[in-house]
Amino acid sequence: MPGITGTLSMARTSLQANQRAIEVAGHNLANVSNPAFSRQRLKLETAHGIPVEEGIMGAGVVVSGIEQYRDVLLDRQIANEGSVQAYLEEKQKILQYAQSMIGQDLDRTASSPEGKAASKGVSGQMGLSDNLAEFFTALQALSSNPSSQAYRQVVVFKAQNLSEKFNRVDFRLDELGHDLNNEVISMVEEVNNSLSFLEKVGHLISQQQVVANANDYIDKFHHRLEDLSKFIDVQFDFIPQGEADPTTGKPMEKLNLKMAGVGFIEDGEIVSKLSIAIRDADGNKVIRKDNILERGDTVYVESVKSSDQFQLNAGKIKAVIDARDLNVRGFKDQMRTISDTFKDRVNLEHSQGASLSVLQLSSIYVGAGDLEVEELSADLSAGDELLFSNGGVFTVAEDTAIGSTKLKGTFAGEFPLAKGERAALQNLDFFDAEADGLIVNDRISGNPALLHASLTGDAGDNEMALRLAAIIDEKQGELSGQTFGEAINSEVVGFGQELNSVETQAMDQGTVMRMLKEHRNTIGGVSIDEEMANLLVFQRAFQANARLISLLDGLFETSINIIK
């Protein structure tokens, strides 16, 4: 009887173990398409034997737990490498956006301005280099016929095209920078939500690991942790706390988590979160309600605990900040430098020339009273300087409209002005010196005759047009000794090479991540064939043990009847 009872108990525990194994295999199959799941196995151990007269009789099998096929070191590597991959992919995306906003195809392989200039996509259709070259070509054409209104109009038109291109690139990149600021704010919110989630799951893992297993919670933890690592670099560990549980022999473990080298979860509790730091256009830190941004603001990330040394190493947040500050803003600032230098240089040269004649004297002028002229052919402003053919200069005292026959002002010159002498406007900027950006002077765009193509105002004088056209070949000290065309191409090449470098690194990093994930899949991935084979084994074992129990039950009943 004791032997039958022991065997019956052994069959019963074996039946329960195989039933539990079937449930675990079913759980694996149910999660075969779940990327966050790691397969599980029932841990079986031989039960303590039962002492009998002949020695120790086997007591079957007992379930000691459910193990999870997960490599913690591999999980850490995937999180770390995933953070690097997210950084590269996010930066690549931003640079591609910027490329579109620059408005030209970038040569990503040229290693010099010359290589850039020789490439098929030097500046793309309607690129900055094209517009610049067309402007100087128009000036060269004007020098062949300096009195031509048509050629003058072409110069103004090409200058407006160039101005629009510079200003449009500046505006678009400024818009992109503003959008990236908002992107940082939304990413910080996502990170803080993930911290709250990890804190809660960390508590559940700590509690369940002591009394049973927390495999499913661990899956959730690592899946969310990998999502978090895409935004910021993360380091974590579960640290044993106190003595082991007397029943299971397991100590309580609590989560410690760092981001960018700063502790955010300690002993299972959130001790800090990310916060937004906003600096205005002057670089001063400001606080704006609900983090509403104004134009010119720049957003950075820091820990709520201001004493922490916060240093981003990888992730999307770092990618956004780096691309915004180093690439987008860097390119924008360089284009602004080129634009401002170009404006100053053209204005410096242009102001030394003279326009076509804007008036003709209708009487002798000896230096006193109003200047009597034939019908004025251009609007004049107070302070304008009119250059006469005898070398004298008349400074206009008040604004005077086109068509007027009298001018107020003062005359400076060695000789009196004779009837019939003509005067041209001088000392006029080609580009508006006070405007933000590159804008053609309204007076010239409204009246191309005011464009200074000569030094004297004579209709056949082309000296100033030649001087302006020659600027294209000048080396500019403010641009590291480059011409304007070389400076533009140099910046475009640099931006294109940066994009090419990021794309190459992202491709290489993608290969690393693919290999790591494939390795993890071989360890923890669910195989349908394997699980189905296990189900058959467990099912057969379950049926065999059920049959054994039925047989033992019959023997036990027969033994009782014999005794009766």
Coordinates of C-alpha atoms in Angstrom, one line a residue:
M1 CA 0.0 0.0 0.0
P2 CA 2.7 2.6 0.8
G3 CA 4.3 1.8 -2.5
I4 CA 1.1 2.3 -4.4
T5 CA 0.4 5.5 -2.5
G6 CA 3.9 6.8 -3.3
T7 CA 3.6 5.9 -6.9
L8 CA 0.2 7.5 -7.1
S9 CA 1.7 10.7 -5.6
M10 CA 4.6 10.6 -8.0
A11 CA 2.2 10.3 -11.0
R12 CA 0.1 13.1 -9.7
T13 CA 3.0 15.6 -9.4
S14 CA 4.2 14.5 -12.8
L15 CA 0.8 15.1 -14.2
Q16 CA 0.7 18.6 -12.7
A17 CA 4.2 19.4 -14.0
N18 CA 3.4 18.4 -17.6
Q19 CA 0.2 20.3 -17.4
R20 CA 2.2 23.4 -16.3
A21 CA 4.7 22.8 -19.1
I22 CA 1.9 22.7 -21.7
E23 CA 0.7 26.1 -20.3
V24 CA 4.2 27.6 -20.6
A25 CA 4.5 26.3 -24.2
G26 CA 1.1 27.7 -25.0
H27 CA 2.2 31.1 -23.5
N28 CA 5.3 31.0 -25.7
L29 CA 3.2 30.3 -28.8
A30 CA 0.7 33.1 -28.0
N31 CA 3.7 35.6 -28.0
V32 CA 5.4 34.2 -31.1
S33 CA 4.8 37.6 -32.9
N34 CA 5.6 39.8 -29.8
P35 CA 9.0 41.4 -30.3
A36 CA 9.2 42.2 -26.6
F37 CA 8.8 38.6 -25.4
S38 CA 11.5 36.2 -24.5
R39 CA 10.6 32.5 -24.5
Q40 CA 10.2 30.7 -21.2
R41 CA 10.8 27.2 -20.0
L42 CA 9.6 25.2 -17.0
K43 CA 12.4 24.4 -14.6
L44 CA 11.9 20.8 -13.4
E45 CA 13.8 19.1 -10.6
T46 CA 13.8 15.5 -9.2
A47 CA 11.7 15.4 -6.1
H48 CA 13.1 14.2 -2.8
G49 CA 12.9 10.4 -2.6
I50 CA 10.6 8.5 -0.2
P51 CA 12.4 6.1 2.3
V52 CA 11.2 2.6 1.9
E53 CA 12.5 -0.8 3.2
E54 CA 14.5 -1.3 0.0
G55 CA 16.0 2.1 0.2
I56 CA 14.9 5.4 -1.4
M57 CA 12.0 5.3 -3.8
G58 CA 11.8 8.0 -6.5
A59 CA 9.1 10.7 -5.9
G60 CA 8.9 11.9 -9.4
V61 CA 9.4 15.5 -10.5
V62 CA 8.7 18.9 -9.0
V63 CA 8.4 22.4 -10.6
S64 CA 11.2 24.7 -9.3
G65 CA 10.3 27.7 -11.3
I66 CA 9.9 29.2 -14.8
E67 CA 13.1 30.4 -16.4
Q68 CA 13.4 33.1 -19.1
Y69 CA 15.8 32.8 -21.9
R70 CA 17.3 36.3 -21.7
D71 CA 20.9 37.5 -21.7
V72 CA 21.1 40.7 -19.6
L73 CA 24.5 41.7 -21.1
L74 CA 23.0 41.4 -24.6
D75 CA 20.0 43.5 -23.5
R76 CA 22.4 46.2 -22.2
Q77 CA 24.3 46.1 -25.5
I78 CA 21.1 46.4 -27.5
A79 CA 19.9 49.4 -25.4
N80 CA 23.3 51.1 -25.7
E81 CA 23.7 50.5 -29.5
G82 CA 20.1 51.3 -30.1
S83 CA 20.7 54.7 -28.5
V84 CA 23.6 55.3 -30.9
Q85 CA 21.5 54.1 -33.9
A86 CA 18.6 56.4 -32.9
Y87 CA 21.0 59.3 -32.7
L88 CA 22.4 58.7 -36.2
E89 CA 19.0 58.1 -37.8
E90 CA 17.4 61.2 -36.2
K91 CA 20.4 63.3 -37.2
Q92 CA 20.2 61.9 -40.8
K93 CA 16.5 62.8 -41.0
I94 CA 17.1 66.4 -39.8
L95 CA 20.0 66.9 -42.2
Q96 CA 17.8 65.6 -45.1
Y97 CA 15.1 68.1 -44.1
A98 CA 17.8 70.8 -44.1
Q99 CA 19.0 69.7 -47.5
S100 CA 15.5 70.2 -48.9
M101 CA 15.3 73.6 -47.2
I102 CA 18.6 74.7 -48.6
G103 CA 16.9 74.1 -52.0
Q104 CA 19.7 72.3 -53.8
D105 CA 21.1 68.8 -54.2
L106 CA 24.2 68.4 -52.2
D107 CA 27.2 66.6 -53.5
R108 CA 28.1 64.3 -50.6
T109 CA 31.4 63.0 -51.9
A110 CA 33.3 66.0 -53.2
S111 CA 36.3 66.8 -51.0
S112 CA 36.9 70.4 -52.1
P113 CA 35.2 73.4 -53.6
E114 CA 36.8 72.5 -56.9
G115 CA 35.4 69.0 -56.7
K116 CA 32.1 70.4 -55.8
A117 CA 32.1 72.8 -58.7
A118 CA 33.0 69.9 -61.1
S119 CA 30.2 67.7 -59.9
K120 CA 26.8 67.3 -61.5
G121 CA 24.9 68.7 -58.6
V122 CA 27.2 71.7 -57.9
S123 CA 24.4 73.8 -56.5
G124 CA 21.3 72.3 -58.1
Q125 CA 18.9 74.2 -60.3
M126 CA 18.4 77.6 -58.8
G127 CA 21.1 77.1 -56.2
L128 CA 23.0 79.9 -54.5
S129 CA 26.1 79.5 -56.6
D130 CA 24.0 79.7 -59.8
N131 CA 22.2 82.8 -58.6
L132 CA 25.5 84.4 -57.6
A133 CA 27.1 83.6 -61.0
E134 CA 24.1 84.9 -62.9
F135 CA 24.2 88.2 -61.0
F136 CA 27.9 88.8 -61.9
T137 CA 27.2 87.7 -65.5
A138 CA 24.5 90.3 -65.7
L139 CA 27.0 93.0 -64.4
Q140 CA 29.5 91.9 -67.1
A141 CA 26.8 92.2 -69.7
L142 CA 25.9 95.7 -68.4
S143 CA 29.5 96.8 -68.8
S144 CA 29.2 96.3 -72.6
N145 CA 26.3 98.8 -72.7
P146 CA 26.1 100.8 -69.4
S147 CA 23.3 103.0 -70.5
S148 CA 20.9 100.1 -71.4
Q149 CA 17.8 100.1 -69.3
A150 CA 17.2 96.5 -70.3
Y151 CA 20.6 95.4 -69.0
R152 CA 20.1 97.4 -65.9
Q153 CA 16.8 95.7 -65.3
V154 CA 18.4 92.3 -65.7
V155 CA 21.0 93.2 -63.1
V156 CA 18.3 94.2 -60.6
F157 CA 16.3 91.1 -61.4
K158 CA 19.3 88.8 -60.8
A159 CA 20.2 90.6 -57.6
Q160 CA 16.6 90.1 -56.4
N161 CA 16.8 86.4 -57.2
L162 CA 20.0 86.1 -55.3
S163 CA 18.6 88.0 -52.4
E164 CA 15.5 85.9 -52.3
K165 CA 17.6 82.8 -52.3
F166 CA 19.8 83.9 -49.4
N167 CA 16.8 85.1 -47.4
R168 CA 14.7 82.0 -48.1
V169 CA 17.4 79.7 -47.0
D170 CA 17.9 81.8 -43.8
F171 CA 14.2 81.8 -43.1
R172 CA 13.7 78.1 -43.8
L173 CA 16.6 77.1 -41.6
D174 CA 15.3 79.4 -38.9
E175 CA 11.9 77.7 -39.1
L176 CA 13.6 74.3 -38.9
G177 CA 15.5 75.4 -35.8
H178 CA 12.2 76.5 -34.2
D179 CA 10.6 73.2 -35.0
L180 CA 13.5 71.3 -33.5
N181 CA 13.1 73.2 -30.3
N182 CA 9.5 71.9 -30.1
E183 CA 10.7 68.5 -30.9
V184 CA 13.0 68.5 -27.9
I185 CA 10.1 69.5 -25.7
S186 CA 7.9 66.6 -26.9
M187 CA 10.9 64.2 -26.5
V188 CA 11.5 65.3 -22.9
E189 CA 7.8 64.6 -22.1
E190 CA 8.1 61.1 -23.6
V191 CA 11.2 60.4 -21.5
N192 CA 9.5 61.5 -18.3
N193 CA 6.5 59.2 -19.1
S194 CA 8.8 56.3 -19.7
L195 CA 10.5 57.0 -16.3
S196 CA 7.2 56.8 -14.5
F197 CA 6.4 53.5 -16.3
L198 CA 9.8 52.0 -15.5
E199 CA 9.4 52.9 -11.9
K200 CA 6.1 51.1 -11.6
V201 CA 7.3 48.0 -13.5
G202 CA 10.5 48.0 -11.4
H203 CA 8.4 47.8 -8.2
L204 CA 6.5 44.8 -9.7
I205 CA 9.7 43.1 -10.7
S206 CA 11.2 43.6 -7.2
Q207 CA 8.1 42.1 -5.5
Q208 CA 7.5 39.2 -7.9
Q209 CA 11.1 38.1 -8.1
V210 CA 11.1 37.3 -4.4
V211 CA 7.9 35.2 -4.3
A212 CA 7.7 33.7 -7.8
N213 CA 8.9 35.1 -11.2
A214 CA 8.5 38.4 -12.9
N215 CA 9.3 37.2 -16.5
D216 CA 6.5 39.0 -18.2
Y217 CA 7.2 42.2 -16.2
I218 CA 10.9 41.9 -17.2
D219 CA 9.8 41.7 -20.8
K220 CA 7.7 44.9 -20.4
F221 CA 10.6 46.6 -18.6
H222 CA 13.2 45.9 -21.3
H223 CA 10.9 46.8 -24.1
R224 CA 10.1 50.2 -22.6
L225 CA 13.8 50.6 -21.7
E226 CA 14.8 50.1 -25.3
D227 CA 12.2 52.7 -26.3
L228 CA 13.7 55.1 -23.7
S229 CA 17.2 54.5 -25.0
K230 CA 16.2 55.8 -28.4
F231 CA 15.8 59.2 -26.8
I232 CA 18.7 59.3 -24.3
D233 CA 21.5 57.0 -23.2
V234 CA 20.5 54.8 -20.3
Q235 CA 22.3 52.7 -17.7
F236 CA 20.4 50.5 -15.3
D237 CA 20.8 47.7 -12.7
F238 CA 18.7 45.9 -10.1
I239 CA 20.6 46.1 -6.8
P240 CA 20.0 43.5 -4.0
Q241 CA 18.6 45.1 -0.9
G242 CA 18.9 43.5 2.5
E243 CA 18.9 39.8 3.3
A244 CA 17.4 37.0 1.2
D245 CA 13.9 35.8 1.7
P246 CA 13.9 32.7 4.0
T247 CA 11.4 30.8 1.8
T248 CA 12.8 31.4 -1.7
G249 CA 16.4 32.4 -0.8
K250 CA 16.1 35.5 -3.0
P251 CA 16.9 39.0 -1.8
M252 CA 14.8 42.0 -2.8
E253 CA 16.3 43.8 -5.8
K254 CA 15.5 47.4 -6.5
L255 CA 16.0 49.4 -9.7
N256 CA 18.7 52.0 -10.2
L257 CA 18.6 53.9 -13.5
K258 CA 20.8 56.6 -14.9
M259 CA 20.4 58.8 -18.0
A260 CA 23.3 60.8 -19.4
G261 CA 25.3 59.8 -16.3
V262 CA 22.7 61.2 -13.9
G263 CA 20.7 59.1 -11.4
F264 CA 16.9 59.4 -12.1
I265 CA 15.7 56.2 -10.3
E266 CA 17.4 55.2 -7.1
D267 CA 16.4 52.3 -4.9
G268 CA 13.3 51.9 -7.1
E269 CA 12.1 55.5 -6.7
I270 CA 12.2 58.4 -9.1
V271 CA 14.5 61.1 -7.7
S272 CA 14.6 63.4 -10.7
K273 CA 13.2 64.0 -14.1
L274 CA 14.2 65.9 -17.2
S275 CA 13.3 69.5 -17.5
I276 CA 13.5 72.1 -20.3
A277 CA 15.9 75.0 -20.2
I278 CA 15.0 77.9 -22.5
R279 CA 17.4 80.6 -23.5
D280 CA 16.3 83.7 -25.4
A281 CA 18.0 85.2 -28.4
D282 CA 20.5 87.0 -26.1
G283 CA 21.5 83.7 -24.4
N284 CA 19.7 84.5 -21.2
K285 CA 17.8 81.6 -19.4
V286 CA 14.1 82.4 -19.2
I287 CA 11.0 80.7 -17.9
R288 CA 8.0 80.6 -20.2
K289 CA 4.6 79.4 -19.2
D290 CA 3.9 75.9 -20.5
N291 CA 7.2 76.1 -22.3
I292 CA 5.7 78.2 -25.1
L293 CA 8.5 79.3 -27.3
E294 CA 9.2 82.6 -29.0
R295 CA 11.3 83.3 -32.1
G296 CA 14.9 83.2 -31.2
D297 CA 14.6 80.9 -28.3
T298 CA 16.9 77.9 -27.9
V299 CA 15.8 74.8 -26.0
Y300 CA 18.2 72.6 -23.9
V301 CA 17.7 69.7 -21.6
E302 CA 18.8 69.4 -18.0
S303 CA 17.9 67.4 -14.8
V304 CA 15.4 68.8 -12.3
K305 CA 18.3 68.5 -9.8
S306 CA 20.3 71.5 -11.0
S307 CA 23.4 70.3 -9.3
D308 CA 23.7 67.2 -11.5
Q309 CA 26.3 67.2 -14.2
F310 CA 24.2 66.4 -17.2
Q311 CA 26.0 65.2 -20.4
L312 CA 24.1 63.7 -23.3
N313 CA 26.0 60.9 -25.1
A314 CA 23.5 59.4 -27.6
G315 CA 19.8 59.3 -28.5
K316 CA 17.4 61.4 -30.4
I317 CA 17.5 64.3 -28.0
K318 CA 21.2 64.7 -28.5
A319 CA 20.8 64.3 -32.3
V320 CA 18.2 67.1 -32.4
I321 CA 20.4 69.5 -30.3
D322 CA 23.6 68.6 -32.2
A323 CA 22.0 68.9 -35.7
R324 CA 20.3 72.2 -34.7
D325 CA 23.3 73.9 -33.1
L326 CA 26.2 72.5 -35.2
N327 CA 24.7 71.8 -38.6
V328 CA 21.5 73.7 -39.2
R329 CA 22.5 76.8 -37.2
G330 CA 26.2 76.5 -38.3
F331 CA 25.2 76.5 -42.0
K332 CA 22.7 79.3 -41.4
D333 CA 25.3 81.5 -39.7
Q334 CA 27.9 80.9 -42.4
M335 CA 25.4 81.8 -45.1
R336 CA 24.5 84.9 -43.2
T337 CA 28.2 85.8 -42.9
I338 CA 28.6 85.3 -46.7
S339 CA 25.5 87.3 -47.3
D340 CA 26.5 90.2 -45.0
T341 CA 30.1 90.2 -46.4
F342 CA 28.7 90.2 -50.0
K343 CA 26.3 93.1 -49.2
D344 CA 29.1 95.2 -47.6
R345 CA 31.5 94.6 -50.4
V346 CA 29.1 95.4 -53.2
N347 CA 27.8 98.5 -51.4
L348 CA 31.4 99.7 -50.8
E349 CA 32.2 99.5 -54.5
H350 CA 28.8 100.7 -55.7
S351 CA 28.7 103.8 -53.6
Q352 CA 31.8 105.1 -55.3
G353 CA 30.1 105.2 -58.7
A354 CA 27.3 107.2 -60.2
S355 CA 24.0 106.6 -61.8
L356 CA 22.7 107.7 -65.2
S357 CA 21.9 111.4 -65.4
V358 CA 18.8 112.3 -63.3
L359 CA 18.6 116.0 -64.2
Q360 CA 19.8 118.8 -66.6
L361 CA 20.2 122.4 -65.5
S362 CA 17.8 124.9 -67.1
S363 CA 19.8 127.9 -66.0
I364 CA 23.2 128.9 -64.7
Y365 CA 23.8 128.2 -61.0
V366 CA 26.5 130.0 -59.0
G367 CA 25.9 128.4 -55.6
A368 CA 22.9 130.3 -54.1
G369 CA 19.1 129.7 -54.2
D370 CA 17.2 126.8 -55.7
L371 CA 18.7 124.7 -58.4
E372 CA 16.6 125.1 -61.5
V373 CA 16.4 122.0 -63.7
E374 CA 14.6 120.4 -66.5
E375 CA 12.1 117.8 -65.4
L376 CA 13.7 115.6 -62.7
S377 CA 13.8 112.0 -63.8
A378 CA 14.1 110.3 -60.4
D379 CA 12.8 110.8 -56.8
L380 CA 15.5 112.3 -54.6
S381 CA 15.9 112.1 -50.8
A382 CA 17.3 114.6 -48.4
G383 CA 21.1 114.0 -48.2
D384 CA 21.4 112.6 -51.7
E385 CA 24.6 113.7 -53.5
L386 CA 24.4 114.8 -57.2
L387 CA 27.7 114.6 -59.1
F388 CA 28.0 117.2 -62.0
S389 CA 30.4 116.7 -64.9
N390 CA 32.5 119.7 -63.7
G391 CA 33.3 117.8 -60.5
G392 CA 30.9 119.8 -58.3
V393 CA 28.6 118.1 -55.9
F394 CA 25.1 119.3 -55.0
T395 CA 23.7 117.9 -51.7
V396 CA 19.9 117.7 -51.7
A397 CA 18.2 119.4 -48.7
E398 CA 14.8 117.8 -48.8
D399 CA 12.9 115.0 -50.5
T400 CA 12.0 115.9 -54.1
A401 CA 9.6 114.0 -56.3
I402 CA 10.2 113.0 -59.9
G403 CA 9.1 115.6 -62.4
S404 CA 10.1 118.6 -60.2
T405 CA 11.9 121.5 -61.7
K406 CA 13.6 122.9 -58.6
L407 CA 15.9 121.5 -56.0
K408 CA 16.9 122.9 -52.6
G409 CA 20.3 122.2 -51.2
T410 CA 23.9 123.3 -51.2
F411 CA 26.6 123.1 -53.9
A412 CA 30.3 122.5 -53.4
G413 CA 32.7 122.9 -56.3
E414 CA 35.4 125.1 -57.8
F415 CA 33.4 126.2 -60.8
P416 CA 29.8 127.5 -61.3
L417 CA 27.3 125.2 -63.0
A418 CA 26.4 126.1 -66.6
K419 CA 23.1 125.7 -68.2
G420 CA 22.6 122.3 -69.8
E421 CA 25.0 120.5 -67.4
R422 CA 23.8 117.1 -66.3
A423 CA 24.1 115.5 -62.8
A424 CA 24.0 111.8 -61.7
L425 CA 23.2 110.4 -58.3
Q426 CA 26.3 109.1 -56.4
N427 CA 27.0 107.5 -53.0
L428 CA 24.0 105.2 -53.1
D429 CA 24.1 101.6 -51.7
F430 CA 23.0 98.8 -54.0
F431 CA 21.7 96.7 -51.2
D432 CA 19.7 98.2 -48.2
A433 CA 22.4 98.5 -45.6
E434 CA 19.9 98.7 -42.7
A435 CA 17.8 95.7 -43.7
D436 CA 18.0 92.4 -41.9
G437 CA 19.2 90.1 -44.7
L438 CA 20.0 90.8 -48.3
I439 CA 17.6 93.2 -50.0
V440 CA 18.1 95.3 -53.1
N441 CA 17.7 99.0 -52.4
D442 CA 14.1 100.0 -53.1
R443 CA 15.2 103.1 -55.0
I444 CA 17.3 101.0 -57.4
S445 CA 14.7 98.3 -57.9
G446 CA 12.1 101.0 -58.5
N447 CA 14.4 102.8 -61.0
P448 CA 17.3 100.9 -62.5
A449 CA 18.7 104.1 -63.9
L450 CA 20.0 104.8 -60.4
L451 CA 22.2 101.7 -60.5
H452 CA 25.8 103.0 -60.5
A453 CA 27.4 101.5 -63.6
S454 CA 29.9 104.4 -64.1
L455 CA 32.2 106.6 -62.1
T456 CA 31.2 109.9 -63.7
G457 CA 27.6 109.4 -64.7
D458 CA 28.5 109.6 -68.4
A459 CA 26.3 107.2 -70.4
G460 CA 29.3 105.6 -72.0
D461 CA 31.3 105.1 -68.8
N462 CA 31.3 101.4 -67.7
E463 CA 34.1 101.5 -65.1
M464 CA 31.9 100.8 -62.1
A465 CA 30.1 97.9 -63.9
L466 CA 33.5 96.4 -64.5
R467 CA 34.6 96.9 -60.9
L468 CA 31.4 95.3 -59.6
A469 CA 31.7 92.3 -62.0
A470 CA 35.3 91.8 -60.9
I471 CA 34.2 91.2 -57.3
I472 CA 33.4 87.6 -58.3
D473 CA 37.1 86.8 -58.4
E474 CA 38.2 88.6 -55.3
K475 CA 39.5 86.7 -52.3
Q476 CA 37.6 87.9 -49.2
G477 CA 39.5 88.0 -45.9
E478 CA 36.3 87.6 -43.9
L479 CA 35.7 84.3 -45.7
S480 CA 39.1 82.8 -45.0
G481 CA 40.6 84.0 -48.3
Q482 CA 37.9 82.5 -50.5
T483 CA 35.8 84.1 -53.2
F484 CA 32.1 84.3 -52.6
G485 CA 31.4 81.4 -54.9
E486 CA 34.1 79.3 -53.2
A487 CA 32.7 80.1 -49.8
I488 CA 29.2 79.1 -50.8
N489 CA 30.4 75.8 -52.4
S490 CA 32.6 75.1 -49.4
E491 CA 29.7 75.3 -47.0
V492 CA 27.5 73.3 -49.2
V493 CA 30.2 70.6 -49.6
G494 CA 30.7 70.5 -45.9
F495 CA 27.0 70.1 -45.2
G496 CA 26.8 67.4 -47.9
Q497 CA 29.8 65.5 -46.5
E498 CA 28.3 65.6 -43.0
L499 CA 25.1 64.1 -44.4
N500 CA 27.0 61.5 -46.2
S501 CA 29.0 60.6 -43.1
V502 CA 25.9 60.3 -41.0
E503 CA 24.2 58.1 -43.6
T504 CA 27.2 55.8 -43.7
Q505 CA 27.5 55.6 -39.9
A506 CA 23.7 54.9 -39.7
M507 CA 24.0 52.1 -42.2
D508 CA 26.9 50.5 -40.3
Q509 CA 25.1 50.9 -37.0
G510 CA 22.0 49.3 -38.5
T511 CA 24.2 46.3 -39.3
V512 CA 25.4 46.1 -35.7
M513 CA 21.9 46.3 -34.4
R514 CA 20.6 43.7 -36.8
M515 CA 23.3 41.2 -35.7
L516 CA 22.7 41.9 -32.0
K517 CA 18.9 41.4 -32.4
E518 CA 19.4 38.2 -34.4
H519 CA 21.7 36.9 -31.7
R520 CA 19.1 37.7 -29.1
N521 CA 16.4 36.1 -31.2
T522 CA 18.4 32.9 -31.3
I523 CA 18.5 32.9 -27.5
G524 CA 15.0 34.2 -26.5
G525 CA 13.0 34.0 -29.7
V526 CA 10.0 31.7 -30.0
S527 CA 10.3 28.8 -32.5
I528 CA 6.9 27.5 -33.6
D529 CA 8.4 24.1 -34.6
E530 CA 10.2 23.7 -31.2
E531 CA 7.2 24.7 -29.2
M532 CA 4.9 22.3 -31.2
A533 CA 7.4 19.5 -30.6
N534 CA 7.4 20.3 -26.9
L535 CA 3.7 20.3 -26.8
L536 CA 3.6 16.8 -28.2
V537 CA 6.1 15.6 -25.7
F538 CA 4.3 17.2 -22.8
Q539 CA 0.9 16.0 -24.0
R540 CA 2.2 12.4 -24.4
A541 CA 3.7 12.6 -20.9
F542 CA 0.5 14.0 -19.5
Q543 CA -1.5 11.1 -21.1
A544 CA 1.0 8.5 -19.8
N545 CA 0.8 9.9 -16.3
A546 CA -3.0 10.0 -16.5
R547 CA -2.9 6.4 -17.6
L548 CA -0.6 5.5 -14.7
I549 CA -2.9 7.2 -12.2
S550 CA -5.9 5.3 -13.7
L551 CA -3.9 2.0 -13.4
L552 CA -2.8 2.7 -9.9
D553 CA -6.3 3.7 -8.9
G554 CA -7.6 0.3 -10.2
L555 CA -4.9 -1.6 -8.3
F556 CA -5.6 0.3 -5.2
E557 CA -9.3 -0.5 -5.5
T558 CA -8.6 -4.2 -6.1
S559 CA -6.3 -4.3 -3.1
I560 CA -9.0 -2.9 -0.9
N561 CA -11.5 -5.4 -2.1
I562 CA -9.1 -8.3 -1.4
I563 CA -8.7 -7.1 2.1
K564 CA -12.4 -6.9 2.6

